[in-house]
Amino acid sequence: MNQGLQDFSGRLLLVGCGNMAGAMLDRWLAAGLDGARVAIVDPFAAPRDGVVQYASLAEWQAAGGVADWIMLGMKPQQLGEIAETLAPLATGDVHLLSILAGVSLADLAARFSGARAHVRILPNLAARIGAGVTAVATLGNVDHETIAALLDILGRTVTLPDDSTMDLVTAFTGSGPAFVFRLIESYAAAGERLGLSAEDALALATATFGGATALLADSGEKPGTLIAQVASKGGTTQAGLDILDSDGQLAALLTNVLRAARDRGRELADLARGEG
């Protein structure tokens, strides 16, 4: 993993800086990115020390704004409006990065045809602490070394051959932390219903999920192998597993969760293209 971004020499513009783009930026700044090389176009974004912020692209342009790395972090439905102003500026050596759900590389290339490269990025919120997972697919003459420097500092990077599965990845890893948080919340609520205090239930649930995932990542074992190490025939763990595994309901539920999130990504893509 890269140790820092002190050597990043580009000029970075973030168009939209909400929770996800903000988490990425905060991690980059913490890793040594010079805030003077960054500009934000977002009237509602939280201010960052040393980073200039503008209410609109017009304001940024009027101030003489220049960028050779541009990341789109606004709502996908705003793509048409933003592209109309931004496309004439995203030319030459500009890398056009996007974390927009549902917006394909082909969509980006059509909207920003003058850019040197188009990079579709799917991070998740754990990027804020360098523990995220980021899927990336690229098109064009890409500076892969700089892309790696920006993404590896966020956690684990998975490079896809194309973006054909990105809607599923959006649901799987992008939305995934929210699903895990909901599972932890529900697990804690179950403990509370059975007699634990709310504070103890949440603390125990958080530690249990955190320890289990850390062990899985560190051991290199398959989940089933570790399950067998915890569960004994006729024991307490197996009694609970019998409920979880009943009629394949858990797998079916999670499949439906992912399907709904994936399909919404496709709907957002249609909205971004003006087809919704």
PDB file of C-alpha atoms in Angstrom:
ATOM      1  CA  MET A   1       0.000   0.000   0.000  1.00  0.00           C
ATOM      2  CA  ASN A   2       1.197   3.511  -0.708  1.00  0.00           C
ATOM      3  CA  GLN A   3       2.461   5.400   2.336  1.00  0.00           C
ATOM      4  CA  GLY A   4       1.343   8.858   1.308  1.00  0.00           C
ATOM      5  CA  LEU A   5       0.336  11.329  -1.379  1.00  0.00           C
ATOM      6  CA  GLN A   6       2.973  13.990  -0.798  1.00  0.00           C
ATOM      7  CA  ASP A   7       4.239  13.493  -4.354  1.00  0.00           C
ATOM      8  CA  PHE A   8       0.861  14.025  -6.026  1.00  0.00           C
ATOM      9  CA  SER A   9       1.516  16.898  -8.409  1.00  0.00           C
ATOM     10  CA  GLY A  10      -1.865  17.201 -10.110  1.00  0.00           C
ATOM     11  CA  ARG A  11      -4.655  19.676  -9.563  1.00  0.00           C
ATOM     12  CA  LEU A  12      -7.778  17.936  -8.303  1.00  0.00           C
ATOM     13  CA  LEU A  13     -11.343  19.204  -8.617  1.00  0.00           C
ATOM     14  CA  LEU A  14     -14.188  17.518  -6.743  1.00  0.00           C
ATOM     15  CA  VAL A  15     -17.596  18.260  -8.219  1.00  0.00           C
ATOM     16  CA  GLY A  16     -19.789  17.296  -5.299  1.00  0.00           C
ATOM     17  CA  CYS A  17     -18.299  16.408  -1.932  1.00  0.00           C
ATOM     18  CA  GLY A  18     -20.884  14.542   0.106  1.00  0.00           C
ATOM     19  CA  ASN A  19     -20.328  11.617   2.459  1.00  0.00           C
ATOM     20  CA  MET A  20     -18.447   9.313   0.084  1.00  0.00           C
ATOM     21  CA  ALA A  21     -16.385  11.851  -1.833  1.00  0.00           C
ATOM     22  CA  GLY A  22     -15.714  13.609   1.462  1.00  0.00           C
ATOM     23  CA  ALA A  23     -14.470  10.386   3.055  1.00  0.00           C
ATOM     24  CA  MET A  24     -12.072   9.873   0.151  1.00  0.00           C
ATOM     25  CA  LEU A  25     -10.827  13.452   0.294  1.00  0.00           C
ATOM     26  CA  ASP A  26     -10.310  13.340   4.055  1.00  0.00           C
ATOM     27  CA  ARG A  27      -8.251  10.177   3.692  1.00  0.00           C
ATOM     28  CA  TRP A  28      -6.183  11.723   0.900  1.00  0.00           C
ATOM     29  CA  LEU A  29      -5.508  14.855   2.932  1.00  0.00           C
ATOM     30  CA  ALA A  30      -4.551  12.759   5.951  1.00  0.00           C
ATOM     31  CA  ALA A  31      -2.168  10.824   3.681  1.00  0.00           C
ATOM     32  CA  GLY A  32      -0.312  13.974   2.702  1.00  0.00           C
ATOM     33  CA  LEU A  33      -2.212  15.391  -0.259  1.00  0.00           C
ATOM     34  CA  ASP A  34      -1.600  19.145  -0.379  1.00  0.00           C
ATOM     35  CA  GLY A  35      -4.949  20.867   0.140  1.00  0.00           C
ATOM     36  CA  ALA A  36      -3.761  23.726  -2.060  1.00  0.00           C
ATOM     37  CA  ARG A  37      -3.963  21.297  -5.009  1.00  0.00           C
ATOM     38  CA  VAL A  38      -7.649  20.603  -4.363  1.00  0.00           C
ATOM     39  CA  ALA A  39     -10.802  22.557  -5.127  1.00  0.00           C
ATOM     40  CA  ILE A  40     -14.362  21.627  -4.216  1.00  0.00           C
ATOM     41  CA  VAL A  41     -17.480  22.676  -6.100  1.00  0.00           C
ATOM     42  CA  ASP A  42     -20.280  22.067  -3.625  1.00  0.00           C
ATOM     43  CA  PRO A  43     -22.126  24.772  -1.685  1.00  0.00           C
ATOM     44  CA  PHE A  44     -23.038  22.331   1.085  1.00  0.00           C
ATOM     45  CA  ALA A  45     -19.743  20.494   1.644  1.00  0.00           C
ATOM     46  CA  ALA A  46     -18.010  20.730   5.000  1.00  0.00           C
ATOM     47  CA  PRO A  47     -14.980  23.043   4.795  1.00  0.00           C
ATOM     48  CA  ARG A  48     -11.481  21.545   4.838  1.00  0.00           C
ATOM     49  CA  ASP A  49      -8.379  23.414   5.943  1.00  0.00           C
ATOM     50  CA  GLY A  50      -6.401  24.656   2.965  1.00  0.00           C
ATOM     51  CA  VAL A  51      -8.986  23.561   0.387  1.00  0.00           C
ATOM     52  CA  VAL A  52     -10.787  26.228  -1.616  1.00  0.00           C
ATOM     53  CA  GLN A  53     -14.504  25.705  -1.997  1.00  0.00           C
ATOM     54  CA  TYR A  54     -16.895  27.117  -4.617  1.00  0.00           C
ATOM     55  CA  ALA A  55     -20.664  27.199  -4.817  1.00  0.00           C
ATOM     56  CA  SER A  56     -20.776  26.431  -8.542  1.00  0.00           C
ATOM     57  CA  LEU A  57     -18.660  25.486 -11.544  1.00  0.00           C
ATOM     58  CA  ALA A  58     -19.207  28.978 -12.911  1.00  0.00           C
ATOM     59  CA  GLU A  59     -17.710  30.460  -9.748  1.00  0.00           C
ATOM     60  CA  TRP A  60     -14.744  28.066  -9.920  1.00  0.00           C
ATOM     61  CA  GLN A  61     -14.172  28.903 -13.590  1.00  0.00           C
ATOM     62  CA  ALA A  62     -14.451  32.646 -12.948  1.00  0.00           C
ATOM     63  CA  ALA A  63     -11.743  32.313 -10.307  1.00  0.00           C
ATOM     64  CA  GLY A  64      -9.395  30.854 -12.925  1.00  0.00           C
ATOM     65  CA  GLY A  65      -9.899  27.285 -11.808  1.00  0.00           C
ATOM     66  CA  VAL A  66      -7.808  24.665 -13.577  1.00  0.00           C
ATOM     67  CA  ALA A  67      -7.776  20.903 -12.971  1.00  0.00           C
ATOM     68  CA  ASP A  68      -6.195  17.897 -14.607  1.00  0.00           C
ATOM     69  CA  TRP A  69      -7.970  15.433 -12.295  1.00  0.00           C
ATOM     70  CA  ILE A  70     -11.739  15.872 -11.959  1.00  0.00           C
ATOM     71  CA  MET A  71     -13.871  13.631  -9.766  1.00  0.00           C
ATOM     72  CA  LEU A  72     -17.646  13.577 -10.054  1.00  0.00           C
ATOM     73  CA  GLY A  73     -19.241  13.025  -6.656  1.00  0.00           C
ATOM     74  CA  MET A  74     -22.663  14.636  -6.976  1.00  0.00           C
ATOM     75  CA  LYS A  75     -26.000  12.864  -7.506  1.00  0.00           C
ATOM     76  CA  PRO A  76     -26.196  10.857 -10.759  1.00  0.00           C
ATOM     77  CA  GLN A  77     -29.333  12.775 -11.746  1.00  0.00           C
ATOM     78  CA  GLN A  78     -27.223  15.941 -11.960  1.00  0.00           C
ATOM     79  CA  LEU A  79     -24.873  14.525 -14.594  1.00  0.00           C
ATOM     80  CA  GLY A  80     -26.548  16.146 -17.596  1.00  0.00           C
ATOM     81  CA  GLU A  81     -26.544  19.603 -16.066  1.00  0.00           C
ATOM     82  CA  ILE A  82     -22.966  19.310 -14.806  1.00  0.00           C
ATOM     83  CA  ALA A  83     -21.630  17.838 -18.046  1.00  0.00           C
ATOM     84  CA  GLU A  84     -23.001  20.710 -20.075  1.00  0.00           C
ATOM     85  CA  THR A  85     -20.746  23.139 -18.195  1.00  0.00           C
ATOM     86  CA  LEU A  86     -17.851  20.848 -17.352  1.00  0.00           C
ATOM     87  CA  ALA A  87     -17.290  18.933 -20.605  1.00  0.00           C
ATOM     88  CA  PRO A  88     -15.612  21.854 -22.440  1.00  0.00           C
ATOM     89  CA  LEU A  89     -13.177  22.122 -19.510  1.00  0.00           C
ATOM     90  CA  ALA A  90     -12.425  18.401 -19.230  1.00  0.00           C
ATOM     91  CA  THR A  91     -10.146  18.110 -22.238  1.00  0.00           C
ATOM     92  CA  GLY A  92      -6.497  17.477 -23.056  1.00  0.00           C
ATOM     93  CA  ASP A  93      -4.713  15.592 -20.275  1.00  0.00           C
ATOM     94  CA  VAL A  94      -7.694  15.596 -17.914  1.00  0.00           C
ATOM     95  CA  HIS A  95      -8.580  12.367 -16.122  1.00  0.00           C
ATOM     96  CA  LEU A  96     -12.329  12.238 -15.492  1.00  0.00           C
ATOM     97  CA  LEU A  97     -13.063  10.174 -12.371  1.00  0.00           C
ATOM     98  CA  SER A  98     -16.562   9.190 -11.297  1.00  0.00           C
ATOM     99  CA  ILE A  99     -18.087   7.619  -8.209  1.00  0.00           C
ATOM    100  CA  LEU A 100     -21.616   8.058  -9.577  1.00  0.00           C
ATOM    101  CA  ALA A 101     -23.842   5.017  -9.123  1.00  0.00           C
ATOM    102  CA  GLY A 102     -25.105   3.578 -12.393  1.00  0.00           C
ATOM    103  CA  VAL A 103     -23.138   5.872 -14.704  1.00  0.00           C
ATOM    104  CA  SER A 104     -21.074   3.676 -17.035  1.00  0.00           C
ATOM    105  CA  LEU A 105     -17.729   4.345 -18.664  1.00  0.00           C
ATOM    106  CA  ALA A 106     -19.558   4.588 -21.981  1.00  0.00           C
ATOM    107  CA  ASP A 107     -21.834   7.258 -20.487  1.00  0.00           C
ATOM    108  CA  LEU A 108     -18.813   9.190 -19.211  1.00  0.00           C
ATOM    109  CA  ALA A 109     -16.981   8.899 -22.530  1.00  0.00           C
ATOM    110  CA  ALA A 110     -20.047  10.197 -24.363  1.00  0.00           C
ATOM    111  CA  ARG A 111     -20.470  13.151 -22.012  1.00  0.00           C
ATOM    112  CA  PHE A 112     -16.768  13.993 -21.681  1.00  0.00           C
ATOM    113  CA  SER A 113     -15.312  12.924 -24.997  1.00  0.00           C
ATOM    114  CA  GLY A 114     -12.356  15.298 -24.783  1.00  0.00           C
ATOM    115  CA  ALA A 115     -10.896  13.818 -21.592  1.00  0.00           C
ATOM    116  CA  ARG A 116      -7.685  11.812 -21.772  1.00  0.00           C
ATOM    117  CA  ALA A 117      -9.093   9.010 -19.615  1.00  0.00           C
ATOM    118  CA  HIS A 118     -12.288   7.968 -17.877  1.00  0.00           C
ATOM    119  CA  VAL A 119     -12.110   6.152 -14.556  1.00  0.00           C
ATOM    120  CA  ARG A 120     -15.124   4.636 -12.837  1.00  0.00           C
ATOM    121  CA  ILE A 121     -14.543   4.145  -9.125  1.00  0.00           C
ATOM    122  CA  LEU A 122     -16.715   2.325  -6.620  1.00  0.00           C
ATOM    123  CA  PRO A 123     -15.412   2.907  -3.061  1.00  0.00           C
ATOM    124  CA  ASN A 124     -17.130   2.395   0.260  1.00  0.00           C
ATOM    125  CA  LEU A 125     -17.300   4.423   3.441  1.00  0.00           C
ATOM    126  CA  ALA A 126     -14.495   2.562   5.238  1.00  0.00           C
ATOM    127  CA  ALA A 127     -12.154   4.423   2.872  1.00  0.00           C
ATOM    128  CA  ARG A 128     -12.330   7.181   5.496  1.00  0.00           C
ATOM    129  CA  ILE A 129      -9.969   5.145   7.712  1.00  0.00           C
ATOM    130  CA  GLY A 130      -8.031   3.386   4.949  1.00  0.00           C
ATOM    131  CA  ALA A 131      -9.984   0.142   5.429  1.00  0.00           C
ATOM    132  CA  GLY A 132     -12.278   0.346   2.420  1.00  0.00           C
ATOM    133  CA  VAL A 133     -12.563  -1.722  -0.705  1.00  0.00           C
ATOM    134  CA  THR A 134     -12.574   0.074  -4.034  1.00  0.00           C
ATOM    135  CA  ALA A 135     -13.478  -1.389  -7.409  1.00  0.00           C
ATOM    136  CA  VAL A 136     -12.136   0.450 -10.443  1.00  0.00           C
ATOM    137  CA  ALA A 137     -12.554   0.185 -14.215  1.00  0.00           C
ATOM    138  CA  THR A 138     -10.871   2.450 -16.734  1.00  0.00           C
ATOM    139  CA  LEU A 139     -11.089   3.621 -20.318  1.00  0.00           C
ATOM    140  CA  GLY A 140      -8.538   5.566 -22.321  1.00  0.00           C
ATOM    141  CA  ASN A 141      -4.910   6.605 -21.780  1.00  0.00           C
ATOM    142  CA  VAL A 142      -4.856   6.138 -18.017  1.00  0.00           C
ATOM    143  CA  ASP A 143      -2.084   7.147 -15.636  1.00  0.00           C
ATOM    144  CA  HIS A 144      -2.312   3.898 -13.708  1.00  0.00           C
ATOM    145  CA  GLU A 145       0.463   4.806 -11.274  1.00  0.00           C
ATOM    146  CA  THR A 146      -1.361   7.891 -10.023  1.00  0.00           C
ATOM    147  CA  ILE A 147      -4.705   6.081  -9.926  1.00  0.00           C
ATOM    148  CA  ALA A 148      -3.087   3.398  -7.755  1.00  0.00           C
ATOM    149  CA  ALA A 149      -1.608   6.064  -5.473  1.00  0.00           C
ATOM    150  CA  LEU A 150      -5.034   7.632  -4.972  1.00  0.00           C
ATOM    151  CA  LEU A 151      -6.979   4.407  -4.502  1.00  0.00           C
ATOM    152  CA  ASP A 152      -4.605   2.119  -2.610  1.00  0.00           C
ATOM    153  CA  ILE A 153      -4.433   4.593   0.262  1.00  0.00           C
ATOM    154  CA  LEU A 154      -8.189   4.051   0.729  1.00  0.00           C
ATOM    155  CA  GLY A 155      -7.791   0.312   1.429  1.00  0.00           C
ATOM    156  CA  ARG A 156      -7.963  -2.659  -0.904  1.00  0.00           C
ATOM    157  CA  THR A 157      -8.327  -1.989  -4.640  1.00  0.00           C
ATOM    158  CA  VAL A 158      -9.907  -4.456  -7.067  1.00  0.00           C
ATOM    159  CA  THR A 159      -9.319  -3.692 -10.743  1.00  0.00           C
ATOM    160  CA  LEU A 160     -12.108  -4.900 -13.023  1.00  0.00           C
ATOM    161  CA  PRO A 161     -11.510  -5.709 -16.712  1.00  0.00           C
ATOM    162  CA  ASP A 162     -14.514  -3.520 -17.593  1.00  0.00           C
ATOM    163  CA  ASP A 163     -17.469  -1.997 -15.793  1.00  0.00           C
ATOM    164  CA  SER A 164     -20.114  -4.518 -16.852  1.00  0.00           C
ATOM    165  CA  THR A 165     -20.517  -5.806 -13.273  1.00  0.00           C
ATOM    166  CA  MET A 166     -20.194  -2.414 -11.579  1.00  0.00           C
ATOM    167  CA  ASP A 167     -23.910  -2.115 -10.751  1.00  0.00           C
ATOM    168  CA  LEU A 168     -23.637  -5.340  -8.773  1.00  0.00           C
ATOM    169  CA  VAL A 169     -20.378  -4.219  -7.157  1.00  0.00           C
ATOM    170  CA  THR A 170     -22.117  -0.964  -6.212  1.00  0.00           C
ATOM    171  CA  ALA A 171     -24.689  -2.995  -4.301  1.00  0.00           C
ATOM    172  CA  PHE A 172     -22.197  -5.532  -2.971  1.00  0.00           C
ATOM    173  CA  THR A 173     -19.391  -3.352  -1.619  1.00  0.00           C
ATOM    174  CA  GLY A 174     -20.603   0.219  -1.995  1.00  0.00           C
ATOM    175  CA  SER A 175     -23.915  -0.332  -0.237  1.00  0.00           C
ATOM    176  CA  GLY A 176     -22.516  -3.256   1.737  1.00  0.00           C
ATOM    177  CA  PRO A 177     -21.351  -1.329   4.821  1.00  0.00           C
ATOM    178  CA  ALA A 178     -24.896  -0.055   5.390  1.00  0.00           C
ATOM    179  CA  PHE A 179     -26.208  -3.627   5.211  1.00  0.00           C
ATOM    180  CA  VAL A 180     -23.558  -4.767   7.710  1.00  0.00           C
ATOM    181  CA  PHE A 181     -24.382  -1.853  10.023  1.00  0.00           C
ATOM    182  CA  ARG A 182     -28.048  -2.874   9.848  1.00  0.00           C
ATOM    183  CA  LEU A 183     -27.156  -6.466  10.713  1.00  0.00           C
ATOM    184  CA  ILE A 184     -25.124  -5.280  13.714  1.00  0.00           C
ATOM    185  CA  GLU A 185     -27.947  -2.985  14.771  1.00  0.00           C
ATOM    186  CA  SER A 186     -30.470  -5.828  14.509  1.00  0.00           C
ATOM    187  CA  TYR A 187     -28.152  -8.260  16.312  1.00  0.00           C
ATOM    188  CA  ALA A 188     -27.785  -5.755  19.161  1.00  0.00           C
ATOM    189  CA  ALA A 189     -31.547  -5.170  19.243  1.00  0.00           C
ATOM    190  CA  ALA A 190     -32.104  -8.932  19.565  1.00  0.00           C
ATOM    191  CA  GLY A 191     -29.684  -9.067  22.485  1.00  0.00           C
ATOM    192  CA  GLU A 192     -31.505  -6.173  24.118  1.00  0.00           C
ATOM    193  CA  ARG A 193     -34.881  -7.892  23.683  1.00  0.00           C
ATOM    194  CA  LEU A 194     -33.485 -10.954  25.422  1.00  0.00           C
ATOM    195  CA  GLY A 195     -32.189  -9.024  28.430  1.00  0.00           C
ATOM    196  CA  LEU A 196     -28.971  -7.137  27.691  1.00  0.00           C
ATOM    197  CA  SER A 197     -28.762  -3.405  28.194  1.00  0.00           C
ATOM    198  CA  ALA A 198     -28.798  -1.383  24.962  1.00  0.00           C
ATOM    199  CA  GLU A 199     -25.237  -0.186  25.620  1.00  0.00           C
ATOM    200  CA  ASP A 200     -23.847  -3.657  26.325  1.00  0.00           C
ATOM    201  CA  ALA A 201     -25.716  -5.214  23.412  1.00  0.00           C
ATOM    202  CA  LEU A 202     -24.286  -2.741  20.892  1.00  0.00           C
ATOM    203  CA  ALA A 203     -20.747  -2.980  22.322  1.00  0.00           C
ATOM    204  CA  LEU A 204     -20.822  -6.781  22.250  1.00  0.00           C
ATOM    205  CA  ALA A 205     -22.353  -6.907  18.759  1.00  0.00           C
ATOM    206  CA  THR A 206     -19.800  -4.468  17.359  1.00  0.00           C
ATOM    207  CA  ALA A 207     -16.880  -6.382  18.873  1.00  0.00           C
ATOM    208  CA  THR A 208     -18.276  -9.727  17.746  1.00  0.00           C
ATOM    209  CA  PHE A 209     -18.724  -8.686  14.112  1.00  0.00           C
ATOM    210  CA  GLY A 210     -15.405  -6.820  14.085  1.00  0.00           C
ATOM    211  CA  GLY A 211     -13.466  -9.720  15.568  1.00  0.00           C
ATOM    212  CA  ALA A 212     -15.088 -12.279  13.291  1.00  0.00           C
ATOM    213  CA  THR A 213     -14.329 -10.354  10.097  1.00  0.00           C
ATOM    214  CA  ALA A 214     -10.774  -9.610  11.259  1.00  0.00           C
ATOM    215  CA  LEU A 215     -10.209 -13.312  11.968  1.00  0.00           C
ATOM    216  CA  LEU A 216     -11.631 -14.283   8.584  1.00  0.00           C
ATOM    217  CA  ALA A 217      -9.353 -11.810   6.791  1.00  0.00           C
ATOM    218  CA  ASP A 218      -6.269 -12.814   8.790  1.00  0.00           C
ATOM    219  CA  SER A 219      -6.709 -16.580   8.736  1.00  0.00           C
ATOM    220  CA  GLY A 220      -7.124 -17.108   5.009  1.00  0.00           C
ATOM    221  CA  GLU A 221      -9.715 -19.766   5.828  1.00  0.00           C
ATOM    222  CA  LYS A 222     -13.115 -20.132   4.212  1.00  0.00           C
ATOM    223  CA  PRO A 223     -16.067 -18.995   6.340  1.00  0.00           C
ATOM    224  CA  GLY A 224     -17.360 -22.564   6.545  1.00  0.00           C
ATOM    225  CA  THR A 225     -14.081 -23.755   8.055  1.00  0.00           C
ATOM    226  CA  LEU A 226     -14.266 -21.151  10.805  1.00  0.00           C
ATOM    227  CA  ILE A 227     -17.940 -21.912  11.411  1.00  0.00           C
ATOM    228  CA  ALA A 228     -16.996 -25.535  12.033  1.00  0.00           C
ATOM    229  CA  GLN A 229     -14.402 -24.393  14.588  1.00  0.00           C
ATOM    230  CA  VAL A 230     -17.088 -22.548  16.565  1.00  0.00           C
ATOM    231  CA  ALA A 231     -20.053 -24.900  16.173  1.00  0.00           C
ATOM    232  CA  SER A 232     -20.177 -28.359  17.694  1.00  0.00           C
ATOM    233  CA  LYS A 233     -22.841 -30.943  16.960  1.00  0.00           C
ATOM    234  CA  GLY A 234     -25.833 -30.444  19.216  1.00  0.00           C
ATOM    235  CA  GLY A 235     -24.331 -27.329  20.799  1.00  0.00           C
ATOM    236  CA  THR A 236     -25.562 -23.778  21.295  1.00  0.00           C
ATOM    237  CA  THR A 237     -24.009 -22.410  18.115  1.00  0.00           C
ATOM    238  CA  GLN A 238     -25.533 -25.139  15.978  1.00  0.00           C
ATOM    239  CA  ALA A 239     -28.939 -24.417  17.489  1.00  0.00           C
ATOM    240  CA  GLY A 240     -28.666 -20.834  16.268  1.00  0.00           C
ATOM    241  CA  LEU A 241     -27.260 -21.862  12.883  1.00  0.00           C
ATOM    242  CA  ASP A 242     -30.240 -24.157  12.374  1.00  0.00           C
ATOM    243  CA  ILE A 243     -32.458 -21.068  12.508  1.00  0.00           C
ATOM    244  CA  LEU A 244     -30.212 -19.022  10.182  1.00  0.00           C
ATOM    245  CA  ASP A 245     -29.961 -21.861   7.668  1.00  0.00           C
ATOM    246  CA  SER A 246     -33.641 -22.849   7.720  1.00  0.00           C
ATOM    247  CA  ASP A 247     -34.960 -23.288   4.150  1.00  0.00           C
ATOM    248  CA  GLY A 248     -32.162 -21.104   2.739  1.00  0.00           C
ATOM    249  CA  GLN A 249     -34.066 -18.032   3.907  1.00  0.00           C
ATOM    250  CA  LEU A 250     -30.963 -16.022   4.851  1.00  0.00           C
ATOM    251  CA  ALA A 251     -29.307 -16.521   1.456  1.00  0.00           C
ATOM    252  CA  ALA A 252     -32.579 -15.685  -0.283  1.00  0.00           C
ATOM    253  CA  LEU A 253     -33.028 -12.537   1.798  1.00  0.00           C
ATOM    254  CA  LEU A 254     -29.515 -11.268   1.054  1.00  0.00           C
ATOM    255  CA  THR A 255     -29.929 -12.068  -2.643  1.00  0.00           C
ATOM    256  CA  ASN A 256     -33.082  -9.959  -2.689  1.00  0.00           C
ATOM    257  CA  VAL A 257     -31.299  -7.142  -0.848  1.00  0.00           C
ATOM    258  CA  LEU A 258     -28.475  -7.075  -3.399  1.00  0.00           C
ATOM    259  CA  ARG A 259     -30.870  -7.392  -6.327  1.00  0.00           C
ATOM    260  CA  ALA A 260     -32.883  -4.395  -5.142  1.00  0.00           C
ATOM    261  CA  ALA A 261     -29.761  -2.261  -4.716  1.00  0.00           C
ATOM    262  CA  ARG A 262     -28.340  -3.369  -8.081  1.00  0.00           C
ATOM    263  CA  ASP A 263     -31.584  -2.666  -9.900  1.00  0.00           C
ATOM    264  CA  ARG A 264     -31.825   0.783  -8.325  1.00  0.00           C
ATOM    265  CA  GLY A 265     -28.356   1.488  -9.697  1.00  0.00           C
ATOM    266  CA  ARG A 266     -29.642   0.688 -13.166  1.00  0.00           C
ATOM    267  CA  GLU A 267     -32.612   2.988 -12.622  1.00  0.00           C
ATOM    268  CA  LEU A 268     -30.243   5.788 -11.584  1.00  0.00           C
ATOM    269  CA  ALA A 269     -28.263   5.199 -14.783  1.00  0.00           C
ATOM    270  CA  ASP A 270     -31.436   5.687 -16.809  1.00  0.00           C
ATOM    271  CA  LEU A 271     -32.170   8.910 -14.910  1.00  0.00           C
ATOM    272  CA  ALA A 272     -28.643  10.147 -15.551  1.00  0.00           C
ATOM    273  CA  ARG A 273     -29.149   9.524 -19.283  1.00  0.00           C
ATOM    274  CA  GLY A 274     -32.509  11.271 -19.155  1.00  0.00           C
ATOM    275  CA  GLU A 275     -34.378   8.031 -19.838  1.00  0.00           C
ATOM    276  CA  GLY A 276     -36.157   7.721 -16.508  1.00  0.00           C
TER     277      GLY A 276
END
